[in-house]
mmCIF file of C-alpha atoms in Angstrom:
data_model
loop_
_atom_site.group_PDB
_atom_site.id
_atom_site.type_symbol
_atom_site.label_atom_id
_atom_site.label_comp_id
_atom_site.label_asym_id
_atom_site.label_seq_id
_atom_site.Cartn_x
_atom_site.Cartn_y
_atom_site.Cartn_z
ATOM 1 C CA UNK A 1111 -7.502 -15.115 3.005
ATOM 2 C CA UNK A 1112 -6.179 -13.265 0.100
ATOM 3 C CA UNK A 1113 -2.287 -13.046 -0.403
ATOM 4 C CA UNK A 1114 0.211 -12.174 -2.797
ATOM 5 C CA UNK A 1115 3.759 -13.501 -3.493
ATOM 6 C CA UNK A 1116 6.095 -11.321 -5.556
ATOM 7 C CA UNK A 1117 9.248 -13.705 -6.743
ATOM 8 C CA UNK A 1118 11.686 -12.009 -6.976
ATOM 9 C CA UNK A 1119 13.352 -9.021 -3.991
ATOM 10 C CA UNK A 1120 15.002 -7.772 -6.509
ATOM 11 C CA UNK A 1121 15.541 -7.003 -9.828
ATOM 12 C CA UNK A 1122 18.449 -5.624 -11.818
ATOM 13 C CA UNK A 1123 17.672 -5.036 -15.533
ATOM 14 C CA UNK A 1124 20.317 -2.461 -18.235
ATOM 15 C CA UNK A 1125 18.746 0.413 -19.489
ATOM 16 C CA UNK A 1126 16.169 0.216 -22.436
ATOM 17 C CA UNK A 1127 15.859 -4.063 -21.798
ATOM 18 C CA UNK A 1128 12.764 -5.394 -20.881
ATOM 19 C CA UNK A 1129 11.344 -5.570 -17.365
ATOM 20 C CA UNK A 1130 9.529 -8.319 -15.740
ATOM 21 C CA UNK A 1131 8.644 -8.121 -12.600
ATOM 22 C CA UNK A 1132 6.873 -11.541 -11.057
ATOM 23 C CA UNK A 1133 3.509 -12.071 -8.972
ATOM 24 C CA UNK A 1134 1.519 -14.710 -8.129
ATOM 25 C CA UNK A 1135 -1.828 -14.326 -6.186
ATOM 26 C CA UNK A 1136 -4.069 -16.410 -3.998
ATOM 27 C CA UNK A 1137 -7.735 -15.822 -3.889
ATOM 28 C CA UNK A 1138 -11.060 -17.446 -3.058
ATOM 29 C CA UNK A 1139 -12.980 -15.067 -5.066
ATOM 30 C CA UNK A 1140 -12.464 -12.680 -8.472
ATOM 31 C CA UNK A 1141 -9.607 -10.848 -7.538
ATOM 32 C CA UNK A 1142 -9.126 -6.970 -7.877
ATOM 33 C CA UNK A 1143 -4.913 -6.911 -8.386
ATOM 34 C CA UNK A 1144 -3.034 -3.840 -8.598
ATOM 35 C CA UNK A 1145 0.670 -2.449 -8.979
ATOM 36 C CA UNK A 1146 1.844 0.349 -7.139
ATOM 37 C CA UNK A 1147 5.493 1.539 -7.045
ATOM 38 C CA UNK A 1148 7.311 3.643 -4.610
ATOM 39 C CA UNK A 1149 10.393 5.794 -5.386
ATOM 40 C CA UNK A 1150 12.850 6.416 -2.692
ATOM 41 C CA UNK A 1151 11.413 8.948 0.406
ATOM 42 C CA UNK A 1152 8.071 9.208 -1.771
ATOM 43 C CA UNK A 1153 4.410 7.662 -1.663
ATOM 44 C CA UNK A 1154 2.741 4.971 -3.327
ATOM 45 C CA UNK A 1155 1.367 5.697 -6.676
ATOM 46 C CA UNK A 1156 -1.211 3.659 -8.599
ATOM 47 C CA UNK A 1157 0.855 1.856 -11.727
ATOM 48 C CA UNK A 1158 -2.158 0.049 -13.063
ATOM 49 C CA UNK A 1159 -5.339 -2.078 -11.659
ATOM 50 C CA UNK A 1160 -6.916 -4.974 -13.024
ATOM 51 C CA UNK A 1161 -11.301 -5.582 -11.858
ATOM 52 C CA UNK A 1162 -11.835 -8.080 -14.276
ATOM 53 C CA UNK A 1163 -12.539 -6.141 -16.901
ATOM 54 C CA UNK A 1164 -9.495 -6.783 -19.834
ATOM 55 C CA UNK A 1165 -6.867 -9.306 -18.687
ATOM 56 C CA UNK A 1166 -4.233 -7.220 -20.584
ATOM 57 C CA UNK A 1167 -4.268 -3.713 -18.448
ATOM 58 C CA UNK A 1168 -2.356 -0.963 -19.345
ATOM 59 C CA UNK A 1169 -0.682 1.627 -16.959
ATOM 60 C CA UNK A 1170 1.269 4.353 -16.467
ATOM 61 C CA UNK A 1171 4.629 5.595 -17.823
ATOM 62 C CA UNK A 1172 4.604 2.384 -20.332
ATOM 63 C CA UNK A 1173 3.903 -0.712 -17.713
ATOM 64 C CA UNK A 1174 1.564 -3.178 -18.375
ATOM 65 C CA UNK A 1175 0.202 -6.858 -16.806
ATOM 66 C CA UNK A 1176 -1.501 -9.636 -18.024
ATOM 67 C CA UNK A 1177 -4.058 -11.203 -15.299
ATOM 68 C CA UNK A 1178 -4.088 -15.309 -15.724
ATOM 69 C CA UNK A 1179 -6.547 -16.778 -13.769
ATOM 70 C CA UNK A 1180 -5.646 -20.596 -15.052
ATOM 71 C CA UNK A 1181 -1.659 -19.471 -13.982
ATOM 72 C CA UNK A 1182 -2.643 -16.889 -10.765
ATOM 73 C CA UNK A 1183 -0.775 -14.760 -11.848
ATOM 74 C CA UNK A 1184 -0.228 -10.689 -12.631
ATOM 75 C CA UNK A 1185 3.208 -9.991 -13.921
ATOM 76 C CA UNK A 1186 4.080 -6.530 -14.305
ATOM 77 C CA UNK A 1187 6.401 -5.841 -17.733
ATOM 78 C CA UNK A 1188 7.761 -2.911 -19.366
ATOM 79 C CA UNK A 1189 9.533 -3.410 -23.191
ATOM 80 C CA UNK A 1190 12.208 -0.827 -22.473
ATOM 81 C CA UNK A 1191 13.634 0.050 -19.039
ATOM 82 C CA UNK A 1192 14.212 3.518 -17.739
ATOM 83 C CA UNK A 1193 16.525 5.251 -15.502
ATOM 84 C CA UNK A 1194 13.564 6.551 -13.483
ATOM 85 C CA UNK A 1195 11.941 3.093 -13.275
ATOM 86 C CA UNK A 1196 14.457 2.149 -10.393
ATOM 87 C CA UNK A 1197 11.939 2.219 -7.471
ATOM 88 C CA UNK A 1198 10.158 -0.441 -5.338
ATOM 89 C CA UNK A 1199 6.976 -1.689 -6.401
ATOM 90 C CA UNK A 1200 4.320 -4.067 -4.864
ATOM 91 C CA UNK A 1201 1.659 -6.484 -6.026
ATOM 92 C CA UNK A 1202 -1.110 -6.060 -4.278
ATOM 93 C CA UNK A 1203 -4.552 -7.762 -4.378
ATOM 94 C CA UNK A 1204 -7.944 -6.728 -1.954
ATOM 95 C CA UNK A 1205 -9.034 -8.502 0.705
ATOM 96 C CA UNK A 1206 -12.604 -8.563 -0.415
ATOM 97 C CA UNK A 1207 -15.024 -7.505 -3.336
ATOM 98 C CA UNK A 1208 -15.777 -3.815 -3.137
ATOM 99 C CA UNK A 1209 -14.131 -0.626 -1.428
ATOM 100 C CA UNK A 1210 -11.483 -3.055 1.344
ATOM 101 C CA UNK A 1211 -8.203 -3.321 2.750
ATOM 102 C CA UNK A 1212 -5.411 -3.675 0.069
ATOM 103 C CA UNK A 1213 -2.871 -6.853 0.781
ATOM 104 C CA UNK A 1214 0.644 -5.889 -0.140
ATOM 105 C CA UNK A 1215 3.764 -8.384 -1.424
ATOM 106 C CA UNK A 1216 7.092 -7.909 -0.084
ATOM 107 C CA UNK A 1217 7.938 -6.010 -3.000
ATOM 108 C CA UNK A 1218 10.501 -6.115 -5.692
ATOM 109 C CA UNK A 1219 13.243 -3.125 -6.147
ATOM 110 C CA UNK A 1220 14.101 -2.663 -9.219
ATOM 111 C CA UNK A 1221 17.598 -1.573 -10.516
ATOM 112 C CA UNK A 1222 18.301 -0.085 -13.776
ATOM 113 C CA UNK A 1223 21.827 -0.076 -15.413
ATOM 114 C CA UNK A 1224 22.875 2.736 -16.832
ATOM 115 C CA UNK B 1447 -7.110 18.140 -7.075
ATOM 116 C CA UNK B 1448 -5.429 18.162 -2.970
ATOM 117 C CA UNK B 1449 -4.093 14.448 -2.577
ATOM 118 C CA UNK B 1450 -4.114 13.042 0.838
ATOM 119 C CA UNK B 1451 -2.359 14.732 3.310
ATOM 120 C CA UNK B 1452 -0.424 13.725 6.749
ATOM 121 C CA UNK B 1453 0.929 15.014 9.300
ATOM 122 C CA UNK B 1454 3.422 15.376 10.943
ATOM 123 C CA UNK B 1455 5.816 13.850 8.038
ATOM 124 C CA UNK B 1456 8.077 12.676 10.963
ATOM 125 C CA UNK B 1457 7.911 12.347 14.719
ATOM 126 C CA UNK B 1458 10.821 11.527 16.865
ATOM 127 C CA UNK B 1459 9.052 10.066 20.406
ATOM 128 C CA UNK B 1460 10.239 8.558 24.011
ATOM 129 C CA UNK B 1461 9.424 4.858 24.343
ATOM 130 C CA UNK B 1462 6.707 4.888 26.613
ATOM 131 C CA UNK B 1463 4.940 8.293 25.494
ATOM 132 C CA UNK B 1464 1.663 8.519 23.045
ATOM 133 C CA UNK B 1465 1.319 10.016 20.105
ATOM 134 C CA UNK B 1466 -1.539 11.198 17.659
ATOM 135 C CA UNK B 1467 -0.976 10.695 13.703
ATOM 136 C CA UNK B 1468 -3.281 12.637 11.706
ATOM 137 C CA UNK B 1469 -4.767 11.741 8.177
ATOM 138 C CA UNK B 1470 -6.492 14.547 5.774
ATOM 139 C CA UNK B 1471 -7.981 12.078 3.108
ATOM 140 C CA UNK B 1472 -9.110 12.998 -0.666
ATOM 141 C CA UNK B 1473 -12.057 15.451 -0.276
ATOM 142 C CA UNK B 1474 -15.431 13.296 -0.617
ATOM 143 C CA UNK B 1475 -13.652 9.352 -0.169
ATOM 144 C CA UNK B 1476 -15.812 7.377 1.676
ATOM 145 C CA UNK B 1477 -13.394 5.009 2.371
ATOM 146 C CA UNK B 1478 -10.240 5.623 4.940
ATOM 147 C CA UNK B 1479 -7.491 3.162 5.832
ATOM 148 C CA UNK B 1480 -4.354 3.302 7.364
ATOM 149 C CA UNK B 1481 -1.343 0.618 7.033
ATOM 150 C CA UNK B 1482 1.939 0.590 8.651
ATOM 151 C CA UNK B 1483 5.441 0.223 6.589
ATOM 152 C CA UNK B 1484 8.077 -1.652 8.236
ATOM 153 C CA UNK B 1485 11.480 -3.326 7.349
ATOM 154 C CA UNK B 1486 10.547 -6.685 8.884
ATOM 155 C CA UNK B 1487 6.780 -6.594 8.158
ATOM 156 C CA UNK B 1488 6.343 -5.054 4.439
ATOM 157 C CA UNK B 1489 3.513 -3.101 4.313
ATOM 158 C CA UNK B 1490 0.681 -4.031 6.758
ATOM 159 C CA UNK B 1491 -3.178 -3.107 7.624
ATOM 160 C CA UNK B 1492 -4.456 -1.548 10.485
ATOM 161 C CA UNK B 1493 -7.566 -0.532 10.321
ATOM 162 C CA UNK B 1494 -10.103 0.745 7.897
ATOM 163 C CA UNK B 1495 -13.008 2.924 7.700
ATOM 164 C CA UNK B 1496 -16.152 2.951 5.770
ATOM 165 C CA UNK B 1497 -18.910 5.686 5.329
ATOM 166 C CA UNK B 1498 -20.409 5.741 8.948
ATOM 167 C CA UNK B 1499 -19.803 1.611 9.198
ATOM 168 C CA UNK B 1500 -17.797 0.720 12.365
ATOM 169 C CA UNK B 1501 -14.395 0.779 12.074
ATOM 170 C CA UNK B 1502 -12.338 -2.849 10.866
ATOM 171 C CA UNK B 1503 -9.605 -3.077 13.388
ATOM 172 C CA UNK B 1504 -8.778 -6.595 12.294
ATOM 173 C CA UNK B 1505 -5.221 -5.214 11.975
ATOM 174 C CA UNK B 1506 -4.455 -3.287 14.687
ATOM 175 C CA UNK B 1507 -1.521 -4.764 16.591
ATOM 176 C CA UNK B 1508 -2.256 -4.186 20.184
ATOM 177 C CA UNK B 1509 -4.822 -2.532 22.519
ATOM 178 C CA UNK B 1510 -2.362 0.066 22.409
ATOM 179 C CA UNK B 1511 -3.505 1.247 18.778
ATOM 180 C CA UNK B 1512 -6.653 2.977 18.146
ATOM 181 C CA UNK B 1513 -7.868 5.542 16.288
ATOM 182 C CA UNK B 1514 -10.918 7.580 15.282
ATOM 183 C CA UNK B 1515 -12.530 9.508 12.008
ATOM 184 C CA UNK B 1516 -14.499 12.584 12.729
ATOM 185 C CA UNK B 1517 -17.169 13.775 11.049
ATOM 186 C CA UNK B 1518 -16.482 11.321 7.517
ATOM 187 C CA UNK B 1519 -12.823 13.122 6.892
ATOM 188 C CA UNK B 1520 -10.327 13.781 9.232
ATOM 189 C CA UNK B 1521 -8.812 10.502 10.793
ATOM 190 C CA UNK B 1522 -6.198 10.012 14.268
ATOM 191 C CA UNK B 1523 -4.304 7.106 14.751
ATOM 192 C CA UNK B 1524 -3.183 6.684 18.312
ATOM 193 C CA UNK B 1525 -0.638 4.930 19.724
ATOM 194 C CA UNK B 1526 -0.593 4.407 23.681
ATOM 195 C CA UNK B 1527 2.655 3.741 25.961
ATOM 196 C CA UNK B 1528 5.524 3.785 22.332
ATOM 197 C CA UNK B 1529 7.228 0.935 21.555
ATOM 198 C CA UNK B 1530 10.426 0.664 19.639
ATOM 199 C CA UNK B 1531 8.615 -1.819 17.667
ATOM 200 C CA UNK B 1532 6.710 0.390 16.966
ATOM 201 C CA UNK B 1533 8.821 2.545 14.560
ATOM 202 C CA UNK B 1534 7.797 2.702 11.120
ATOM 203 C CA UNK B 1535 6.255 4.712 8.766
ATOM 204 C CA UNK B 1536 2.543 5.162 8.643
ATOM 205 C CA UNK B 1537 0.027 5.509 5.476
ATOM 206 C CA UNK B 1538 -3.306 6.820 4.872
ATOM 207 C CA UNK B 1539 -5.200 5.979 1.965
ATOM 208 C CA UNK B 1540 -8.655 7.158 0.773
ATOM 209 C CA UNK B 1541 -10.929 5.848 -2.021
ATOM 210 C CA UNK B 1542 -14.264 6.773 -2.887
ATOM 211 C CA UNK B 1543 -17.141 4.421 -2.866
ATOM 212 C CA UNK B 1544 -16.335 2.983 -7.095
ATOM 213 C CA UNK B 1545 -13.674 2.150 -8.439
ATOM 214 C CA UNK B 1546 -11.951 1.480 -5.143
ATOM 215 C CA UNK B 1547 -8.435 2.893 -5.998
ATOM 216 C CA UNK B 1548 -6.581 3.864 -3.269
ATOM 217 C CA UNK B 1549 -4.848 7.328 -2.865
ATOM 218 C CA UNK B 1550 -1.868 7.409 -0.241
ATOM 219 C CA UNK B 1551 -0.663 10.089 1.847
ATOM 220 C CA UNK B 1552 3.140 10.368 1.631
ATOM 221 C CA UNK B 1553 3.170 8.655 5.439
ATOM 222 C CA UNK B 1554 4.687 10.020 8.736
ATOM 223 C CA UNK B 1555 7.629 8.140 9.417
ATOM 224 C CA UNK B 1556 7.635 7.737 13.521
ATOM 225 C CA UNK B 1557 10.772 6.753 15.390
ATOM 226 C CA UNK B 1558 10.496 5.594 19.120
ATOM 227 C CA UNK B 1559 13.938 6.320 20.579
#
């Protein structure tokens, strides 16, 4: 079975340092990983996706991860934090190849320091 | 475009009584799933469905859960005889059939009193 461990519950960084929020993944096949983050009495929203396409991805509002396959890993990083960063967010990986049920982390809330 | 949709967005119930969550998913997603958000649990999968595929129930909790998807769109969750475990807050997602990114409803948060 799939599974994800996020490192760290939570995470207090000053405004405009560097985030780095920590994942590691388990996975008998390629993995699909994703971020999503949640902001307080809101939904999930899509932050970035990796399908094994480039190992660096790219998301919204400045975040990016790096996929290591030799580390299992998918750290989520942002070069300068903002005050509307603070918000929950989850590594998540599917269960299986194609259009399946997501498996969340626990999550990591992230604090930003004004 | 309309996101997914759910209702209601909070539902105060009687342990012991049923109630009916609904899910309105992205217009044309194959794909419907619905997890469960708790503070002990995280977020959780009940059940998933696929096209005209039987339903994956792998995650329902009990025989008390079910639910049902008419007609390729509009999804019920049901939950039989209300726990107080069973507070939480409910998600839909949808996706469509590539590239398998989920869209979530903004959940109805159920309290069993």
């Amino acid at each position: 079975a799939q599974s994800v461990t996020q490192l760290d519950s939570h995470v207090s960084v000053s405004e405009g340092t560097p985030v780095l929020l920590r994942c590691n993944y388990s996975s008998s096949y390629s993995p699909s990983l994703f971020w999503y983050v949640q902001h307080p009495n809101k939904g999930l929203q899509l932050l970035l996706k990796y399908t094994s396409a480039a190992t660096l991805v790219k998301g919204i509002n400045g975040f990016e991860a790096e996929f290591k396959k030799s580390e299992t890993s998918f750290h989520l990083t942002k070069p300068s934090a903002h005050m509307s960063d603070a918000a929950e967010y989850f590594c998540v990986v599917s269960d299986r190849p194609g259009n399946t049920p997501l498996v969340f982390g626990k999550g990591t809330r992230l604090s930003v320091i004004a | 475009g309309a996101g997914v949709s759910q209702s209601p967005s909070n539902k105060v119930t009687e342990k012991g009584k049923d109630v009916e969550l609904r899910c309105d998913p992205i217009s044309g997603h194959t794909a419907l799933y619905w997890y469960r958000q708790s503070l002990g649990q995280g977020l959780e999968f009940l059940i998933y469905f696929q096209g005209n595929s039987a339903p994956d129930k792998s995650g329902l909790p009990s025989d008390r859960f079910s639910a049902e998807r008419t007609g390729g769109s509009v999804s019920t969750l049901t939950i039989q005889r209300t726990q107080q475990e069973d507070s939480a807050v409910y998600l839909c997602a949808s996706s469509s059939a590539g590239p398998y990114e989920q869209y979530f409803g903004p959940g109805t948060r159920l309290t069993v009193t």
